[in-house]
Coordinates of C-alpha atoms and ligand atoms in Angstrom, one line a residue:
M655 CA 10.6 -5.6 -30.4
S656 CA 8.0 -8.3 -29.7
K657 CA 4.4 -7.2 -29.8
I658 CA 1.3 -8.5 -28.0
C659 CA -2.2 -7.7 -29.1
I660 CA -5.1 -8.0 -26.6
Q661 CA -8.4 -8.1 -28.4
G662 CA -12.0 -8.7 -27.4
A663 CA -11.6 -7.2 -23.9
K664 CA -13.6 -4.3 -22.4
V665 CA -11.0 -1.7 -21.2
W666 CA -11.2 0.2 -18.0
D667 CA -8.5 2.8 -18.6
G668 CA -8.1 4.2 -15.1
I669 CA -9.9 7.5 -15.9
R670 CA -13.3 6.9 -17.4
A671 CA -16.3 5.9 -15.3
D672 CA -17.1 3.0 -17.7
T673 CA -15.5 0.3 -19.7
Y674 CA -15.4 0.3 -23.5
A675 CA -14.4 -2.2 -26.2
A676 CA -10.9 -1.7 -27.4
T677 CA -7.9 -3.5 -28.9
V678 CA -4.6 -2.9 -27.1
I679 CA -1.2 -3.5 -28.5
I680 CA 1.9 -3.8 -26.3
E681 CA 5.3 -3.4 -27.6
G682 CA 8.3 -4.2 -25.4
N683 CA 7.4 -2.9 -21.9
K684 CA 5.0 -0.2 -23.1
I685 CA 1.4 0.2 -24.4
L686 CA 1.8 1.1 -28.0
S687 CA -1.9 1.7 -28.9
V688 CA -5.4 1.6 -27.6
R689 CA -7.9 1.4 -30.5
D690 CA -11.6 1.7 -29.9
G691 CA -13.8 -1.1 -31.1
S692 CA -13.6 -4.9 -31.0
Q693 CA -12.6 -5.4 -34.6
P694 CA -9.4 -7.6 -34.9
D695 CA -6.4 -5.9 -36.4
L696 CA -5.8 -8.1 -39.5
D697 CA -2.4 -6.6 -40.2
F698 CA -1.1 -7.3 -36.8
V699 CA 2.1 -9.4 -36.6
G700 CA 2.8 -10.8 -33.1
E701 CA 1.2 -12.7 -30.3
V702 CA -2.6 -12.4 -29.8
I703 CA -4.5 -12.8 -26.6
E704 CA -8.2 -13.3 -27.0
A705 CA -9.9 -11.6 -24.1
D706 CA -13.7 -12.0 -24.6
G707 CA -15.5 -11.6 -21.3
L708 CA -12.5 -10.1 -19.6
T709 CA -11.8 -6.5 -18.5
L710 CA -8.4 -5.1 -19.2
M711 CA -7.3 -2.6 -16.5
P712 CA -4.1 -1.1 -14.9
G713 CA -2.2 -3.3 -12.5
L714 CA -2.9 -2.6 -8.8
V715 CA -0.7 -0.5 -6.5
E716 CA -0.4 -1.5 -2.8
G717 CA 0.1 1.9 -1.2
H718 CA 0.8 0.6 2.3
A719 CA 2.8 -2.6 1.9
H720 CA 4.8 -4.5 4.5
P721 CA 6.3 -7.4 2.5
S722 CA 8.5 -8.2 5.4
F723 CA 5.6 -8.7 7.8
V724 CA 5.3 -12.4 7.7
G725 CA 2.0 -13.4 9.3
I726 CA 2.9 -12.2 12.8
N727 CA 0.7 -11.9 15.8
E728 CA 2.7 -9.1 17.4
P729 CA 5.5 -6.8 16.3
A730 CA 8.1 -8.4 18.6
E731 CA 7.9 -11.6 16.6
L732 CA 9.6 -9.7 13.7
G733 CA 12.6 -9.1 16.0
R734 CA 13.1 -12.9 16.5
I735 CA 13.5 -13.8 12.9
S736 CA 17.0 -14.0 11.5
S737 CA 17.9 -11.6 8.7
E738 CA 18.6 -14.5 6.4
E739 CA 15.2 -16.2 6.9
H740 CA 13.4 -12.9 6.9
M741 CA 14.8 -12.0 3.5
L742 CA 13.5 -15.3 2.0
L743 CA 10.1 -14.8 3.5
T744 CA 10.0 -11.2 2.2
A745 CA 10.8 -12.4 -1.3
K746 CA 8.0 -15.0 -1.1
N747 CA 5.5 -12.3 0.0
L748 CA 6.5 -10.1 -2.9
E749 CA 5.8 -12.8 -5.4
L750 CA 2.5 -13.5 -3.6
L751 CA 1.5 -9.8 -4.0
L752 CA 2.3 -9.9 -7.8
S753 CA 0.2 -13.1 -8.1
H754 CA -2.7 -11.1 -6.6
G755 CA -2.5 -8.4 -9.2
F756 CA -0.3 -5.9 -7.4
T757 CA 2.2 -4.9 -10.0
S758 CA 3.6 -2.1 -7.8
V759 CA 4.1 -1.8 -4.1
F760 CA 4.9 1.3 -2.0
E761 CA 6.6 -0.1 1.0
A762 CA 5.2 1.5 4.2
A763 CA 8.0 0.2 6.3
S764 CA 10.6 -2.6 6.3
A765 CA 10.8 -4.9 9.3
K766 CA 14.6 -4.7 9.4
P767 CA 17.0 -2.3 7.6
L768 CA 17.9 -3.5 4.1
L769 CA 15.1 -6.1 3.7
G770 CA 13.1 -3.8 1.4
V771 CA 16.1 -2.3 -0.3
T772 CA 17.6 -5.7 -1.0
A773 CA 14.2 -7.1 -2.3
R774 CA 13.7 -4.0 -4.6
N775 CA 17.2 -4.4 -6.0
A776 CA 16.7 -8.2 -6.5
I777 CA 13.5 -7.6 -8.4
E778 CA 15.0 -5.0 -10.6
S779 CA 18.0 -7.2 -11.5
G780 CA 15.7 -10.2 -12.2
L781 CA 17.0 -12.3 -9.3
I782 CA 13.6 -12.7 -7.8
I783 CA 10.1 -12.1 -9.1
G784 CA 8.0 -9.4 -7.7
P785 CA 6.2 -6.1 -8.2
R786 CA 7.8 -2.7 -8.9
M787 CA 8.8 -1.5 -5.5
R788 CA 9.7 1.6 -3.6
A789 CA 11.6 0.5 -0.6
A790 CA 11.2 1.9 2.8
S791 CA 13.2 2.3 6.0
P792 CA 12.1 0.6 9.1
E793 CA 9.6 2.5 11.3
I794 CA 11.6 5.3 12.9
T795 CA 10.2 5.8 16.4
T796 CA 11.1 7.1 19.9
T797 CA 11.6 5.3 23.2
A798 CA 8.1 4.3 24.3
G799 CA 6.7 4.8 20.8
L800 CA 5.2 2.3 18.4
G801 CA 8.0 -0.1 17.5
D802 CA 9.9 0.0 20.8
E803 CA 9.3 -3.4 22.4
R804 CA 12.2 -3.2 24.8
R805 CA 11.7 -3.4 28.6
R806 CA 14.0 -2.4 31.5
F807 CA 14.7 -6.1 32.2
M808 CA 14.9 -7.3 28.6
H809 CA 16.3 -6.2 25.3
Q810 CA 13.8 -7.0 22.5
E811 CA 14.2 -6.1 18.9
S812 CA 11.0 -5.3 16.9
F813 CA 10.4 -3.4 13.7
G814 CA 11.4 0.0 14.9
L815 CA 14.6 2.1 14.7
I816 CA 14.6 3.9 18.0
G817 CA 16.0 7.3 18.6
D818 CA 15.5 10.2 21.0
G819 CA 16.2 13.8 20.3
P820 CA 17.1 15.4 17.0
I821 CA 20.8 14.3 17.0
E822 CA 19.9 10.6 17.1
M823 CA 17.1 11.1 14.6
R824 CA 19.5 12.7 12.1
R825 CA 21.9 9.8 12.4
I826 CA 19.1 7.2 12.0
A827 CA 17.7 8.9 8.9
R828 CA 21.1 9.3 7.3
E829 CA 21.9 5.6 7.9
C830 CA 18.6 4.7 6.1
V831 CA 19.6 7.0 3.3
R832 CA 23.0 5.3 3.1
D833 CA 21.2 1.9 2.9
G834 CA 19.4 3.1 -0.2
V835 CA 15.8 3.5 0.8
D836 CA 13.3 5.4 -1.3
N837 CA 10.9 6.1 1.6
I838 CA 11.5 7.2 5.1
K839 CA 8.8 6.0 7.5
I840 CA 8.2 7.9 10.7
N841 CA 5.9 6.9 13.6
I842 CA 4.7 10.1 15.0
S843 CA 1.7 8.9 16.9
G844 CA 1.2 5.9 19.1
D845 CA -1.2 3.0 18.4
E846 CA -3.9 0.9 20.0
F847 CA -1.5 -1.9 20.4
V848 CA 0.9 0.1 22.6
S849 CA -0.3 0.0 26.1
H850 CA 1.5 3.2 27.2
A851 CA 1.1 5.1 23.9
R852 CA -2.4 4.5 22.4
A853 CA -3.5 5.9 19.1
E854 CA -4.4 9.4 20.4
V855 CA -1.0 9.8 22.1
T856 CA 1.9 11.5 20.2
P857 CA 5.2 10.3 21.5
M858 CA 7.4 12.1 18.9
E859 CA 8.3 15.7 19.6
E860 CA 8.4 18.5 16.9
D861 CA 12.2 18.8 17.0
E862 CA 12.6 15.0 16.4
L863 CA 10.2 15.1 13.5
S864 CA 11.9 18.2 12.0
A865 CA 15.3 16.5 12.2
L866 CA 14.0 13.4 10.3
V867 CA 12.1 15.4 7.7
S868 CA 15.1 17.7 7.1
V869 CA 17.4 14.8 6.4
A870 CA 14.8 13.0 4.2
K871 CA 14.3 16.2 2.2
T872 CA 18.0 16.9 1.8
F873 CA 18.4 13.5 0.1
G874 CA 15.1 13.7 -1.9
K875 CA 13.4 10.8 -0.1
T876 CA 9.6 10.4 0.1
I877 CA 8.4 10.6 3.7
A878 CA 5.5 8.5 5.0
A879 CA 4.1 8.9 8.5
H880 CA 2.2 6.8 10.9
A881 CA -0.2 9.4 12.3
R882 CA -3.3 8.3 14.2
S883 CA -3.7 11.2 16.7
S884 CA -5.0 14.6 15.5
K885 CA -1.9 16.2 16.8
S886 CA 0.3 13.9 14.7
V887 CA -1.6 14.6 11.6
K888 CA -1.2 18.3 12.1
M889 CA 2.6 17.8 12.7
A890 CA 2.8 15.8 9.5
V891 CA 1.0 18.4 7.4
R892 CA 3.1 21.2 8.8
S893 CA 6.3 19.3 8.0
G894 CA 5.3 18.7 4.4
I895 CA 5.1 14.9 4.6
E896 CA 3.9 13.5 1.3
C897 CA 2.1 10.4 2.6
I898 CA 0.1 10.4 5.9
Y899 CA -1.3 7.1 7.0
H900 CA -4.3 6.4 9.2
C901 CA -5.4 9.9 10.4
D902 CA -8.3 8.1 12.2
F903 CA -8.6 10.7 14.9
A904 CA -8.1 13.8 12.7
D905 CA -10.3 16.6 14.0
E906 CA -11.9 19.3 11.8
E907 CA -8.8 21.5 12.0
A908 CA -6.6 18.6 11.0
L909 CA -8.9 17.7 8.1
D910 CA -8.8 21.4 7.0
M911 CA -5.1 21.2 7.0
L912 CA -5.0 18.0 5.0
E913 CA -7.4 19.5 2.5
S914 CA -5.1 22.5 2.0
V915 CA -2.3 20.1 0.8
R916 CA -4.5 17.6 -1.0
D917 CA -2.6 18.1 -4.3
S918 CA 0.7 17.2 -2.8
C919 CA -0.2 14.8 -0.1
F920 CA -1.6 11.2 -0.1
V921 CA -3.5 9.6 2.7
G922 CA -3.9 5.9 3.4
P923 CA -6.4 4.6 5.9
A924 CA -4.7 1.2 6.2
F925 CA -8.1 0.0 7.3
G926 CA -7.7 -3.8 6.8
L927 CA -6.1 -4.4 10.1
V928 CA -8.8 -2.7 12.2
H929 CA -11.5 -4.2 10.1
N930 CA -10.2 -7.7 10.5
C931 CA -9.5 -7.3 14.2
V932 CA -13.1 -6.2 14.8
H933 CA -14.9 -8.6 12.3
E934 CA -12.6 -11.6 12.0
G935 CA -10.3 -11.3 15.1
E936 CA -11.1 -14.8 16.4
V937 CA -8.9 -16.5 13.7
A938 CA -5.9 -14.8 15.3
G939 CA -7.0 -15.0 18.9
I940 CA -8.3 -11.4 19.1
S941 CA -11.3 -11.7 21.3
V942 CA -14.2 -9.3 21.7
E943 CA -12.8 -8.6 25.2
L944 CA -9.5 -7.5 23.7
C945 CA -11.2 -5.4 21.1
N946 CA -13.1 -3.7 23.8
Q947 CA -10.0 -3.3 25.9
L948 CA -8.2 -1.7 23.0
D949 CA -11.2 0.4 22.1
L950 CA -11.2 -1.0 18.6
Y951 CA -14.9 -0.6 18.0
R952 CA -14.8 3.1 18.5
K953 CA -11.7 3.2 16.3
F954 CA -13.5 1.4 13.6
E955 CA -16.5 3.8 13.7
T956 CA -14.2 6.9 13.9
C957 CA -12.1 5.7 10.9
C958 CA -15.3 5.2 8.8
A959 CA -16.5 8.6 9.7
T960 CA -13.1 10.2 9.0
Y961 CA -12.8 8.7 5.6
H962 CA -16.3 9.7 4.5
K963 CA -15.1 13.2 5.2
M964 CA -11.8 12.6 3.3
R965 CA -13.9 11.6 0.3
E966 CA -16.0 14.8 0.5
R967 CA -12.8 16.8 0.7
K968 CA -11.4 15.0 -2.4
M969 CA -8.3 13.8 -0.6
R970 CA -6.1 11.4 -2.6
L971 CA -6.4 8.0 -0.9
V972 CA -4.2 5.0 -1.5
V973 CA -5.2 1.4 -0.7
G974 CA -3.3 -1.0 1.6
G975 CA -4.5 -2.3 4.9
D976 CA -1.5 -3.4 7.0
Y977 CA -1.5 -6.9 5.5
G978 CA 1.1 -9.2 6.9
F979 CA -0.3 -9.9 10.3
A980 CA -1.8 -13.2 11.3
V981 CA -5.2 -11.4 11.3
T982 CA -4.5 -9.8 7.9
P983 CA -2.8 -12.5 5.8
M984 CA -0.7 -11.3 2.9
G985 CA -2.5 -11.7 -0.4
Q986 CA -5.8 -10.4 0.8
N987 CA -4.7 -6.9 0.1
A988 CA -7.4 -6.2 -2.6
R989 CA -10.0 -6.4 0.1
D990 CA -9.2 -2.8 1.0
I991 CA -10.7 -1.7 -2.3
E992 CA -14.0 -3.2 -1.3
H993 CA -13.7 -1.6 2.1
F994 CA -13.5 1.8 0.5
V995 CA -16.9 1.1 -1.3
R996 CA -18.6 -0.5 1.7
Y997 CA -17.4 1.6 4.6
F998 CA -16.2 5.0 3.1
G999 CA -18.9 5.7 0.5
Y1000 CA -16.6 5.4 -2.6
S1001 CA -18.1 4.3 -5.9
P1002 CA -16.4 1.2 -7.3
V1003 CA -14.6 3.3 -9.9
E1004 CA -13.4 5.8 -7.3
A1005 CA -12.1 3.0 -5.2
L1006 CA -10.3 1.4 -8.2
Q1007 CA -8.7 4.8 -8.9
C1008 CA -7.3 4.8 -5.4
A1009 CA -5.6 1.4 -6.2
T1010 CA -4.3 2.5 -9.6
L1011 CA -4.2 6.3 -10.4
N1012 CA -3.4 7.4 -6.9
G1013 CA -1.1 4.5 -6.2
A1014 CA 0.9 5.3 -9.4
A1015 CA 1.2 8.9 -8.3
L1016 CA 2.4 7.9 -4.9
M1017 CA 5.0 5.7 -6.6
G1018 CA 6.1 8.9 -8.3
E1019 CA 5.1 7.5 -11.7
S1020 CA 1.8 9.3 -12.5
T1021 CA 3.0 9.9 -16.1
R1022 CA 3.9 6.3 -16.8
L1023 CA 1.8 4.1 -14.5
G1024 CA -1.8 3.6 -13.4
Q1025 CA -3.6 4.0 -16.8
V1026 CA -4.3 2.0 -19.9
K1027 CA -2.9 4.6 -22.3
P1028 CA -0.4 4.7 -25.2
G1029 CA 3.1 5.3 -24.0
F1030 CA 2.4 4.1 -20.5
L1031 CA 4.2 1.1 -19.0
A1032 CA 2.5 -2.2 -19.6
D1033 CA 1.4 -3.2 -16.1
L1034 CA -1.9 -4.7 -16.9
L1035 CA -4.5 -7.1 -15.6
L1036 CA -7.2 -9.1 -17.4
V1037 CA -10.0 -9.8 -15.0
K1038 CA -13.0 -12.1 -15.5
G1039 CA -16.1 -10.0 -15.2
D1040 CA -16.3 -6.3 -14.7
P1041 CA -14.5 -4.9 -11.6
T1042 CA -16.0 -1.4 -12.2
Q1043 CA -19.3 -3.0 -11.2
D1044 CA -17.9 -5.4 -8.5
V1045 CA -14.5 -4.6 -7.0
S1046 CA -14.6 -7.8 -5.0
L1047 CA -13.8 -9.7 -8.2
L1048 CA -10.2 -8.7 -7.7
Q1049 CA -9.9 -10.7 -4.5
Q1050 CA -9.9 -14.1 -6.2
R1051 CA -6.8 -15.0 -8.0
E1052 CA -8.7 -17.2 -10.4
N1053 CA -10.4 -14.1 -11.7
L1054 CA -7.1 -12.6 -12.6
R1055 CA -6.6 -14.2 -16.0
M1056 CA -3.6 -12.2 -17.0
I1057 CA -1.0 -10.4 -14.9
M1058 CA 1.6 -8.4 -16.9
K1059 CA 4.3 -6.3 -15.4
D1060 CA 6.6 -4.2 -17.6
G1061 CA 5.3 -6.0 -20.7
V1062 CA 6.2 -9.4 -19.3
L1063 CA 3.5 -11.9 -18.7
Y1064 CA 3.7 -13.2 -15.1
K1065 CA 0.4 -15.0 -15.7
D1066 CA -0.6 -15.8 -19.3
P1067 CA -4.3 -16.5 -19.9
R1068 CA -3.4 -18.8 -22.7
V1069 CA -1.6 -21.1 -20.3
M1070 CA -3.8 -21.5 -17.2
L1071 CA -0.9 -22.0 -14.8
A1072 CA -2.0 -22.5 -11.2
H1073 CA -0.6 -19.5 -9.4
Ligands
LIG1180 ZN1 1.7 -0.2 8.5

């Protein structure tokens, strides 16, 4: 099996608070050894990558990815793209994510059935290039919930699969299982962008959620929930959902409940979207008036306060900020790591761990991914500078000198290809 030796780098292994000099040897798709010190291994036979001035770290994990969200202004646009075109655009986004250092993505929802599943299979078979992927169902919602863009006078597809009552929910979930999804996505709460069901409204009823969760658990699927309202967070915790997104308006009781399941549950703020709407909305036509109308300034402040508390309660956070809208262009995903530092009180290393260790655990791969450690899969980055001091370095592709997934160099520092 071919071997690659990376020497001269400082290593951030995913666990320690600092970096250290080490020589790392990769054999096949795994890390064979991590040897302290910067002395070259004179007996080594294989390819050598000189990495002076670079930091070797685990590949990033996008914990709330929407590869099939293709720069849209509003959800209904997703319903107007043909499946064929949508598949190609999704494939392009996935390679873009890999080129930004995301060697794994946990899909938070697919915009149409089969987009995520097909992309995952195509990556695994080598048909297209992309990160490791856990594929999601579309967002399962109710009439009048987030993802239902229909009106009495007009049928309009969007990104949701709409059902009402437990019988329909069981059928929808089973169909997604039949499609081959890894994750079932459930929209329990509303959202600022739904005029009749804002973020603090909870359109889904307990019996509908129970039916969905029961099917997902029967087939061993991971469940991820869109849960902004306090009530929806409590419903999600009570149902045993493994990944609860947003939680912006979680009250103290909801936070207590979350803390009680912190070893088995992940939370993802998906903060990028609200951040960009509030701070950079003009590029996508989101005015100050609209932000006021949608109460986004209060939402921004509430989210920051909630995630300070999440940190104090040692919840396991994953990064990912609803990238894929016009206001949150795909490829900027690593910005969320900096948001954790800037807005939620995380240290740079803690924020990096959300994007590596926690992400790997969410992928169900905590014993094989997310660390620079012998025996682990070789999903690795070489970064110019030290991201443990400045996480914003990860936002510029030119700083990512090497991107390796499964032992294969997607970006080779010895060949400065323009990706
Ligand atoms: Zn999302």
